[in-house]
PDB file with one MODEL, atoms N, CA, C and O in Angstrom:
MODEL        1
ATOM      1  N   UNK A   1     -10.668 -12.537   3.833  1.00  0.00           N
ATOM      2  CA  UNK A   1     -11.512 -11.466   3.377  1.00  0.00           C
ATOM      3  C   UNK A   1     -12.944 -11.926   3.281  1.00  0.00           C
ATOM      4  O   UNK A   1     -13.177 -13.124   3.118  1.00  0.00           O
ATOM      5  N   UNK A   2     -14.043 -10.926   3.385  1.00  0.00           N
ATOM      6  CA  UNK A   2     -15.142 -11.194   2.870  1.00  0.00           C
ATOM      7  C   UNK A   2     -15.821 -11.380   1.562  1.00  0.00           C
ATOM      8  O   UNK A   2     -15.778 -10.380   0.845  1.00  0.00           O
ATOM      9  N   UNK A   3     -16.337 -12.247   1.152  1.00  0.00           N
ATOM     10  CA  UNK A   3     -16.523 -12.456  -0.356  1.00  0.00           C
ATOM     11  C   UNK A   3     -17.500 -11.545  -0.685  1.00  0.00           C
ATOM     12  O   UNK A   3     -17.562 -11.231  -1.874  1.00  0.00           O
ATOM     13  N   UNK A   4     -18.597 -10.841   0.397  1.00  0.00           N
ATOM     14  CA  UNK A   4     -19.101 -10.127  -0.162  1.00  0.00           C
ATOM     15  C   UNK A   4     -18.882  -8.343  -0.430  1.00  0.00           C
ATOM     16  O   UNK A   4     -19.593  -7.538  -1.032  1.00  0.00           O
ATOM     17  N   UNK A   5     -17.942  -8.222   0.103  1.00  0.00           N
ATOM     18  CA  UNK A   5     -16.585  -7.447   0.061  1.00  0.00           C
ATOM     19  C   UNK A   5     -16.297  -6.791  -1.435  1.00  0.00           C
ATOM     20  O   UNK A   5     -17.198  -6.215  -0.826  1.00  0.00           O
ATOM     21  N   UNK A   6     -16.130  -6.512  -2.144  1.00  0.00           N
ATOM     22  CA  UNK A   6     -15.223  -5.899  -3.522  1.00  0.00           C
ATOM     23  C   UNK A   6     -14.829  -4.942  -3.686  1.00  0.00           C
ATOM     24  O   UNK A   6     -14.239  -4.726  -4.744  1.00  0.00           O
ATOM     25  N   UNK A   7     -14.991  -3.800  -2.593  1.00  0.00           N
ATOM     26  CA  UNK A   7     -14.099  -2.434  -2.884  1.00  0.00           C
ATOM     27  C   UNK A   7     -12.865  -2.570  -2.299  1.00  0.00           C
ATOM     28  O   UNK A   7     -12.610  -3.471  -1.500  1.00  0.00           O
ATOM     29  N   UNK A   8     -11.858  -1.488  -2.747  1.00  0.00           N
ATOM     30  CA  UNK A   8     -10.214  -2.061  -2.282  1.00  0.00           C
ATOM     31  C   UNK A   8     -10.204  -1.298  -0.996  1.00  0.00           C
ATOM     32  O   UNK A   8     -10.950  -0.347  -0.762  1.00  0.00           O
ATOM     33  N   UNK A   9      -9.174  -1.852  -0.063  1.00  0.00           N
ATOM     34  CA  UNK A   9      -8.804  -0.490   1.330  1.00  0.00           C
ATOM     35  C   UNK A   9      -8.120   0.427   0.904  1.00  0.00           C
ATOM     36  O   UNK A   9      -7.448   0.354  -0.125  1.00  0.00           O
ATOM     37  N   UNK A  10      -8.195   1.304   1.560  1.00  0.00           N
ATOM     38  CA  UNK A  10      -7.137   2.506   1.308  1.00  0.00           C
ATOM     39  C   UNK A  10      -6.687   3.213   2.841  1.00  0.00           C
ATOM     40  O   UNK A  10      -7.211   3.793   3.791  1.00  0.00           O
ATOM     41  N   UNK A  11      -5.299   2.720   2.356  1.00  0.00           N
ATOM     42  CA  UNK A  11      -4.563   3.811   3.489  1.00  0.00           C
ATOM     43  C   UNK A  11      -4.036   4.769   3.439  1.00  0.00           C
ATOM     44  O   UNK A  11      -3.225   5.009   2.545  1.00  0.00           O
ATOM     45  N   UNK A  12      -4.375   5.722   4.514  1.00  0.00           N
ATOM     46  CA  UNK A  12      -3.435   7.003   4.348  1.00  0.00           C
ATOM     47  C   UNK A  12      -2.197   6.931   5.020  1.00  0.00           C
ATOM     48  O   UNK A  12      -2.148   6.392   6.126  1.00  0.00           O
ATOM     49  N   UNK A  13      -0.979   7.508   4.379  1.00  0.00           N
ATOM     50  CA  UNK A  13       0.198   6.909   4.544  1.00  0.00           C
ATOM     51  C   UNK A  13       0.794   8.372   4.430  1.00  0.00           C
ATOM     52  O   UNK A  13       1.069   8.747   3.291  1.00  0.00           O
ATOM     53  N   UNK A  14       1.027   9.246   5.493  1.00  0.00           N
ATOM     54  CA  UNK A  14       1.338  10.658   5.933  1.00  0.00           C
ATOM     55  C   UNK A  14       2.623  10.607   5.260  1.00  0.00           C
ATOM     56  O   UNK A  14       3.350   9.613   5.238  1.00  0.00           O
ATOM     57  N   UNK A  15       2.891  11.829   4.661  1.00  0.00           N
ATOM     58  CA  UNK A  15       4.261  12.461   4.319  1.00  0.00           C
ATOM     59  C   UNK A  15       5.138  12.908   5.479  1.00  0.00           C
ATOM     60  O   UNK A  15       6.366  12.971   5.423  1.00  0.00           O
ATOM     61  N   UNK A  16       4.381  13.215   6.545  1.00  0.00           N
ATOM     62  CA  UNK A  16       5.460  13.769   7.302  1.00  0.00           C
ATOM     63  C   UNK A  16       6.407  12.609   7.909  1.00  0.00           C
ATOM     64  O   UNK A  16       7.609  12.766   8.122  1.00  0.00           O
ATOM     65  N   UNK A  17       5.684  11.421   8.156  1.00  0.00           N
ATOM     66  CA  UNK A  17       5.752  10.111   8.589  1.00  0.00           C
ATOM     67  C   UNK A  17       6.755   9.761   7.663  1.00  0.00           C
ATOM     68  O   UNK A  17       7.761   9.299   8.201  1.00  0.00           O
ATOM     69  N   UNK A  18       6.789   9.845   6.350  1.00  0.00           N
ATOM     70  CA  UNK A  18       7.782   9.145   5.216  1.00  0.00           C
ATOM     71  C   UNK A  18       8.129  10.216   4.486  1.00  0.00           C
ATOM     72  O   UNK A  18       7.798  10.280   3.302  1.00  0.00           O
ATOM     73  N   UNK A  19       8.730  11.046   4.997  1.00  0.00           N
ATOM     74  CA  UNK A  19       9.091  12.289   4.055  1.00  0.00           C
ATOM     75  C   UNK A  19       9.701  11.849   2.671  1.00  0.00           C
ATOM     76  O   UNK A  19       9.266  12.297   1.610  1.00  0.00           O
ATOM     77  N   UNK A  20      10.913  10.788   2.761  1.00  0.00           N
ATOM     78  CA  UNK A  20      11.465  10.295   1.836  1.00  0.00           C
ATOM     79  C   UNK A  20      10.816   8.982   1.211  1.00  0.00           C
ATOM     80  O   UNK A  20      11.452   8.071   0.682  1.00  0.00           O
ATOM     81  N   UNK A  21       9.232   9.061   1.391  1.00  0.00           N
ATOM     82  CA  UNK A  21       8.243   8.002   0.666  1.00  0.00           C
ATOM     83  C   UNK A  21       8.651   6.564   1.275  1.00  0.00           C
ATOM     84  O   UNK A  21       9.185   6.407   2.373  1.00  0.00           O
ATOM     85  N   UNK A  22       8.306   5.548   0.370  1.00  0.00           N
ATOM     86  CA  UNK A  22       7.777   4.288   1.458  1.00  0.00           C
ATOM     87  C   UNK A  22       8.390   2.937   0.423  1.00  0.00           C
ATOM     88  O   UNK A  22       8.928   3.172  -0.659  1.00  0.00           O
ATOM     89  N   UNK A  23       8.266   2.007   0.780  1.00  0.00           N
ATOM     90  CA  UNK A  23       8.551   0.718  -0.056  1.00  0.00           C
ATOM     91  C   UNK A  23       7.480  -0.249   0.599  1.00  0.00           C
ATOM     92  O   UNK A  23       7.604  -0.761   1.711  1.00  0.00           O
ATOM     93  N   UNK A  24       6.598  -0.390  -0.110  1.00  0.00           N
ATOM     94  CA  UNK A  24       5.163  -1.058  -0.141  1.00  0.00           C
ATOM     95  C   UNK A  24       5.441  -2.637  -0.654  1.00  0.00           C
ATOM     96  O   UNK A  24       5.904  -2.991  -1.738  1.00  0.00           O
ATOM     97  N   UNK A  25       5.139  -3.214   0.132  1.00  0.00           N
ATOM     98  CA  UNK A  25       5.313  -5.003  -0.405  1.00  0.00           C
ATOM     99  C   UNK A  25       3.655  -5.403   0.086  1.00  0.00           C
ATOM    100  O   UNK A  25       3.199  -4.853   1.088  1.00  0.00           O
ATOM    101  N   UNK A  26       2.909  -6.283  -0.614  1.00  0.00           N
ATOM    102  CA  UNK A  26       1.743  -7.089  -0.507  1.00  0.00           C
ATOM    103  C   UNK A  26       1.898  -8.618  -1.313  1.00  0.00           C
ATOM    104  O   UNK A  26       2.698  -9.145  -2.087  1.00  0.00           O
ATOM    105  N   UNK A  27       0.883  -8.901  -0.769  1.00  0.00           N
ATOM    106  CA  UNK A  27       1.344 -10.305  -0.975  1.00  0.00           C
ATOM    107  C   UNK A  27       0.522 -10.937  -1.971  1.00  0.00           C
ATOM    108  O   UNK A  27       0.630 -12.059  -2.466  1.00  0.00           O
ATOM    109  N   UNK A  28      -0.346  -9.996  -2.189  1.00  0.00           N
ATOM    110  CA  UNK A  28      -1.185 -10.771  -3.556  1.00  0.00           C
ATOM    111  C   UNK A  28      -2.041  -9.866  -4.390  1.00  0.00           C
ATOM    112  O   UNK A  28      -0.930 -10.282  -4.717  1.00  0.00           O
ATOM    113  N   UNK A  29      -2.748  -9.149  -5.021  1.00  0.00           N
ATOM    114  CA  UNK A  29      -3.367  -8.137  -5.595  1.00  0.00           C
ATOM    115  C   UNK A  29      -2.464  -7.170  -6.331  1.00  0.00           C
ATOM    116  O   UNK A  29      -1.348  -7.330  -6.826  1.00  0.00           O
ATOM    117  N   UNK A  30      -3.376  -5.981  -6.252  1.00  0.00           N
ATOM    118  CA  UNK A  30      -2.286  -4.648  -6.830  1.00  0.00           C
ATOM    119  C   UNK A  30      -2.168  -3.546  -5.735  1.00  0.00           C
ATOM    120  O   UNK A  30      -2.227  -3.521  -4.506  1.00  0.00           O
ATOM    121  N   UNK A  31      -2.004  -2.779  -6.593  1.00  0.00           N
ATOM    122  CA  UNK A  31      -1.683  -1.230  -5.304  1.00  0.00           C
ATOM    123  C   UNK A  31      -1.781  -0.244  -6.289  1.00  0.00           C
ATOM    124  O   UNK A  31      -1.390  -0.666  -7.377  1.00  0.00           O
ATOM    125  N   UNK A  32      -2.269   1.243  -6.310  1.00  0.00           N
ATOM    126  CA  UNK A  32      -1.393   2.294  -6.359  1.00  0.00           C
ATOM    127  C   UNK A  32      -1.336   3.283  -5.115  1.00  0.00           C
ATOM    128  O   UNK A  32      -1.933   3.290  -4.038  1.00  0.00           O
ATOM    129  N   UNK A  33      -0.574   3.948  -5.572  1.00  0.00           N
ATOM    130  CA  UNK A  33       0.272   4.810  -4.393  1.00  0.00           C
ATOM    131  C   UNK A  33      -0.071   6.475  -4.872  1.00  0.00           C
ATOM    132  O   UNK A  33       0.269   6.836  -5.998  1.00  0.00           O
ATOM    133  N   UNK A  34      -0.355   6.867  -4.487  1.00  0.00           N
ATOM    134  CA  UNK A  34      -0.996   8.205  -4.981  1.00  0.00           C
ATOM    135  C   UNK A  34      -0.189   9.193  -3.824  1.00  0.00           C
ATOM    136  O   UNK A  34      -0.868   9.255  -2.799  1.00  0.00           O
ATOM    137  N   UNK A  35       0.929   9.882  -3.742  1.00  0.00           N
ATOM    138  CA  UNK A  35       2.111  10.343  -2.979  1.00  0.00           C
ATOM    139  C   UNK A  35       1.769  11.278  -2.959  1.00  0.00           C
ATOM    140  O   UNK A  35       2.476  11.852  -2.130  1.00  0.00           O
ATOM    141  N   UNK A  36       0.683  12.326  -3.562  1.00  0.00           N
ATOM    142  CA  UNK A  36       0.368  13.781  -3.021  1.00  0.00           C
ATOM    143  C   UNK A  36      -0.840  14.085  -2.428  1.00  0.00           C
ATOM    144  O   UNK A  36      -1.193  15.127  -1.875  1.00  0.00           O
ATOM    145  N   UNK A  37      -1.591  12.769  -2.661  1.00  0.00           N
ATOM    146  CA  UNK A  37      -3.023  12.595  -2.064  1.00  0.00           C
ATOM    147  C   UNK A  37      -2.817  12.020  -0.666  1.00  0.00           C
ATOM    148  O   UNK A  37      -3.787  11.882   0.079  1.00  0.00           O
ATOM    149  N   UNK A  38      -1.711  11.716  -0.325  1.00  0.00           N
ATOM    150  CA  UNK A  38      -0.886  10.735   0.547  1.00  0.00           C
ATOM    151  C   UNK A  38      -2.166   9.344   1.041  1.00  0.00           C
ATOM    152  O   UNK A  38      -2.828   9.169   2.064  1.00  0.00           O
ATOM    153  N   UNK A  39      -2.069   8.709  -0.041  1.00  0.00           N
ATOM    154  CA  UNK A  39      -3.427   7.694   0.208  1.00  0.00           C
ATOM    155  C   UNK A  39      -2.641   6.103  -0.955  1.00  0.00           C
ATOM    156  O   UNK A  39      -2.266   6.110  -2.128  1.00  0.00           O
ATOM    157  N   UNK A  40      -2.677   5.077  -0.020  1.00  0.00           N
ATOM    158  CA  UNK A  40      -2.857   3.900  -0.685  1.00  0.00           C
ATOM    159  C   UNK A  40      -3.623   3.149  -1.076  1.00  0.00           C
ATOM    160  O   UNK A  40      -4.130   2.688  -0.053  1.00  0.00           O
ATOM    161  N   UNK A  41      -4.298   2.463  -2.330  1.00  0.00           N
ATOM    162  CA  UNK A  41      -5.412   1.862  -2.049  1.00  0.00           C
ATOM    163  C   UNK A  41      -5.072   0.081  -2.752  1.00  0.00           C
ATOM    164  O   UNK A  41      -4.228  -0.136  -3.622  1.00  0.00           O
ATOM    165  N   UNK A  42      -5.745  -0.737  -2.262  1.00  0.00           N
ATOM    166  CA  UNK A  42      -5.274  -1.498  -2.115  1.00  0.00           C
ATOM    167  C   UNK A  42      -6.216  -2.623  -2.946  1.00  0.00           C
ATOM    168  O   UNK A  42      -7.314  -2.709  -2.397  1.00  0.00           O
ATOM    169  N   UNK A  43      -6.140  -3.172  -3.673  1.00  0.00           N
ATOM    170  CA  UNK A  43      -7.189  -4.515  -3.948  1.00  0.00           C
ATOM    171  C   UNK A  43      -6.489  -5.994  -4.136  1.00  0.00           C
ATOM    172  O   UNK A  43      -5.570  -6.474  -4.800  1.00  0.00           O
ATOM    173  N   UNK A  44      -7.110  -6.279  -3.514  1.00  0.00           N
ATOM    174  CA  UNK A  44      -6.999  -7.869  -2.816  1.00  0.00           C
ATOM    175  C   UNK A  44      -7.130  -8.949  -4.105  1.00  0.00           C
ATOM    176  O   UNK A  44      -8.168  -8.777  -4.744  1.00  0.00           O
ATOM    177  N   UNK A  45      -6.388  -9.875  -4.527  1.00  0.00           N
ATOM    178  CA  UNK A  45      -7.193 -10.978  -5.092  1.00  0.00           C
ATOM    179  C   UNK A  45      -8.016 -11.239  -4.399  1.00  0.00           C
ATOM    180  O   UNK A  45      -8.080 -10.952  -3.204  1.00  0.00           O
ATOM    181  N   UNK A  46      -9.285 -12.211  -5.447  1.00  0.00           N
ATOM    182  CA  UNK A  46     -10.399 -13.022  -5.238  1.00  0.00           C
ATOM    183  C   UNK A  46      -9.866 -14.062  -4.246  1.00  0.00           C
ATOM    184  O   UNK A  46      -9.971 -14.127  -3.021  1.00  0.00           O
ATOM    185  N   UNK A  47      -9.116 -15.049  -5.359  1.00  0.00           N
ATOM    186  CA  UNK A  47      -8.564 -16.440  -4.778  1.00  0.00           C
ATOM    187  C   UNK A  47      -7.796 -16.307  -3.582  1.00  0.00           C
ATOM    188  O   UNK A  47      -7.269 -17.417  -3.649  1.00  0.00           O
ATOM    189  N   UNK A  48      -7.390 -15.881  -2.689  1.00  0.00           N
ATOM    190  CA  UNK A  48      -6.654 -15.680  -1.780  1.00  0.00           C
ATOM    191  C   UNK A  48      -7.381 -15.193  -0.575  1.00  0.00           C
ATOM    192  O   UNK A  48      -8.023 -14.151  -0.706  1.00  0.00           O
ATOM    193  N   UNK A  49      -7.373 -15.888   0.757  1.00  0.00           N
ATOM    194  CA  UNK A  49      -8.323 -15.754   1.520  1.00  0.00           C
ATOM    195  C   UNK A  49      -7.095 -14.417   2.432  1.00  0.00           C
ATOM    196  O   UNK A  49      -7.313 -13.207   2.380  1.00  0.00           O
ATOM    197  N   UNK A  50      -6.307 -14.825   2.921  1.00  0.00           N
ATOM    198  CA  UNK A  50      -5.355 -13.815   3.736  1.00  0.00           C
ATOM    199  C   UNK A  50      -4.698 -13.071   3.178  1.00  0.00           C
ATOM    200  O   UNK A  50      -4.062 -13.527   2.227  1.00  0.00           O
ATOM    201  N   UNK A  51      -4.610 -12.188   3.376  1.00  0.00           N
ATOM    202  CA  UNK A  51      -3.598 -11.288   2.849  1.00  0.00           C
ATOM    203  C   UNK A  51      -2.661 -10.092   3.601  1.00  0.00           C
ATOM    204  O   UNK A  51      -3.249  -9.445   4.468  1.00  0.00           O
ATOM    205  N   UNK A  52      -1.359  -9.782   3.352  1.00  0.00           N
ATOM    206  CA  UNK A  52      -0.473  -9.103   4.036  1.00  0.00           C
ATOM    207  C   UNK A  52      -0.109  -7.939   3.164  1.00  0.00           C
ATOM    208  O   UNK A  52       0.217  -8.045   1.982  1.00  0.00           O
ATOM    209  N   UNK A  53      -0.210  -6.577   3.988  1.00  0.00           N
ATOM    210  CA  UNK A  53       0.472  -5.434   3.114  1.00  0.00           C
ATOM    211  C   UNK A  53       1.366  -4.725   3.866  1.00  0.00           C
ATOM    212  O   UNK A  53       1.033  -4.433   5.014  1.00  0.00           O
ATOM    213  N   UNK A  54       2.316  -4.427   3.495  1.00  0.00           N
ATOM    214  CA  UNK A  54       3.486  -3.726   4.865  1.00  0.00           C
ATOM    215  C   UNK A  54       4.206  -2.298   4.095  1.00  0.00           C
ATOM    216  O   UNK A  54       4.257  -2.172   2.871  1.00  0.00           O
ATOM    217  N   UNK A  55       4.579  -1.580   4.786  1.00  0.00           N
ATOM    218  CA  UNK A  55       4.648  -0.427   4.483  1.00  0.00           C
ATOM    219  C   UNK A  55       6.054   0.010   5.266  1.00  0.00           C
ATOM    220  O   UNK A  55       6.079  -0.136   6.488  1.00  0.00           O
ATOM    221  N   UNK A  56       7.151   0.509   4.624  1.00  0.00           N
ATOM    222  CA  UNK A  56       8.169   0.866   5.710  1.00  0.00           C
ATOM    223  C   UNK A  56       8.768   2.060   4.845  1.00  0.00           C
ATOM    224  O   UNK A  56       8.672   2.322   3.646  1.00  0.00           O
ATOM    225  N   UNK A  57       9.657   2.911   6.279  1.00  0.00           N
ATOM    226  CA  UNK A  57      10.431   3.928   5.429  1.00  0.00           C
ATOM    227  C   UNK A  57      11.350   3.521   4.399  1.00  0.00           C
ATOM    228  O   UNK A  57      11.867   2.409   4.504  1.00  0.00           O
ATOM    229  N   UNK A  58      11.665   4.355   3.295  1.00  0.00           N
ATOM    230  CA  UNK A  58      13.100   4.152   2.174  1.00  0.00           C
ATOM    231  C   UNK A  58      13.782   3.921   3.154  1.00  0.00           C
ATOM    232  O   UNK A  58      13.748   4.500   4.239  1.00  0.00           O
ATOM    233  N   UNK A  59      14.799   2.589   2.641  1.00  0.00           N
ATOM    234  CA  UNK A  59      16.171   2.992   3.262  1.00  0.00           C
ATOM    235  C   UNK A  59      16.820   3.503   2.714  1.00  0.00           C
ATOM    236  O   UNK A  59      16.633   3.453   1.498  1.00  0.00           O
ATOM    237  N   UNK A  60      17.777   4.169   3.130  1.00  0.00           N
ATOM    238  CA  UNK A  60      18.971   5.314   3.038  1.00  0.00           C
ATOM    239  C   UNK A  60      20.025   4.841   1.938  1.00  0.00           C
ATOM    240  O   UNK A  60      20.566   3.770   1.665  1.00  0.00           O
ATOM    241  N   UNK A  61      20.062   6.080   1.459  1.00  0.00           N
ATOM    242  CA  UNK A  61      20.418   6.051  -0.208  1.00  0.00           C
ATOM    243  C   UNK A  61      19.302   5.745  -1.359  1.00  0.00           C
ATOM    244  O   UNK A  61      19.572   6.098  -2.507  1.00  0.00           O
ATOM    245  N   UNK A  62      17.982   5.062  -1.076  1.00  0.00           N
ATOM    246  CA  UNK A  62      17.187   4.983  -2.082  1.00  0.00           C
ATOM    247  C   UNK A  62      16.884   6.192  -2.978  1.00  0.00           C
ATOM    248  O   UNK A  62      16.391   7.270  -2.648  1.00  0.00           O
ATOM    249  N   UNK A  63      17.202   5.861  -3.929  1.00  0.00           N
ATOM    250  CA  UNK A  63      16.531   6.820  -4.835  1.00  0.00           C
ATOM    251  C   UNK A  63      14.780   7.167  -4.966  1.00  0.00           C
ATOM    252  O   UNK A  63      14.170   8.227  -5.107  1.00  0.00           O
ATOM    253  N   UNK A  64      14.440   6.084  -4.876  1.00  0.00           N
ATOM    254  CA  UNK A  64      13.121   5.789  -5.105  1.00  0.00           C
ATOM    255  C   UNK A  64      12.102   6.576  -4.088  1.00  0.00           C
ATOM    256  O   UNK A  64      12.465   6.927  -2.965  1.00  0.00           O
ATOM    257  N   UNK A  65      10.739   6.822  -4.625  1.00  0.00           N
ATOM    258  CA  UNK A  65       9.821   7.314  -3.405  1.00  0.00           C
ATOM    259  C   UNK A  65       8.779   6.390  -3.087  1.00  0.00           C
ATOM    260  O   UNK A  65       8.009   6.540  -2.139  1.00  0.00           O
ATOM    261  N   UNK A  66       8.759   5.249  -4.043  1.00  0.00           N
ATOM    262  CA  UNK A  66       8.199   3.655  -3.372  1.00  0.00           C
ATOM    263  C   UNK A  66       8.308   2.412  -4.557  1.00  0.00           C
ATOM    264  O   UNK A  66       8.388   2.501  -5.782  1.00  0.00           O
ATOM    265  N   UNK A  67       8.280   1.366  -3.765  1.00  0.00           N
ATOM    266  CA  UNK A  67       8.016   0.466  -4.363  1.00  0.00           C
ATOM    267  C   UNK A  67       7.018  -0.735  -4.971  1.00  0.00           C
ATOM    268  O   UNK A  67       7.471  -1.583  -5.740  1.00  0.00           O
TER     269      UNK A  67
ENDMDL
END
């Protein structure tokens, strides 16, 4: 990342795409998930130069609409 950088990303993450919502894993920071705005936003730790965020459909039977 860029250090001079400090706002978080945000992705838009379509409903029609995940009707049954998503299970969100990252590898260092936070998240929220805002499911009617259909938008993720994302902030990064400082200390951590790389970072990974992945996004996939529920699998089947989940109750859940993310993780």
């Amino acid at each position: 990342h860029q250090e001079a950088i400090s706002a978080p990303t945000i992705i838009f993450i379509p409903a029609y795409q995940y009707p049954k919502g998503c299970e969100i894993e990252i590898s260092d920071g936070k998240y929220e998930y805002d499911i009617n705005g259909q938008r993720l936003t994302y902030w990064h730790s400082e200390d951590v130069l790389e970072h990974t965020l992945s996004v996939k459909p529920n699998t089947p039977g989940s109750d859940e609409i993310f993780n």
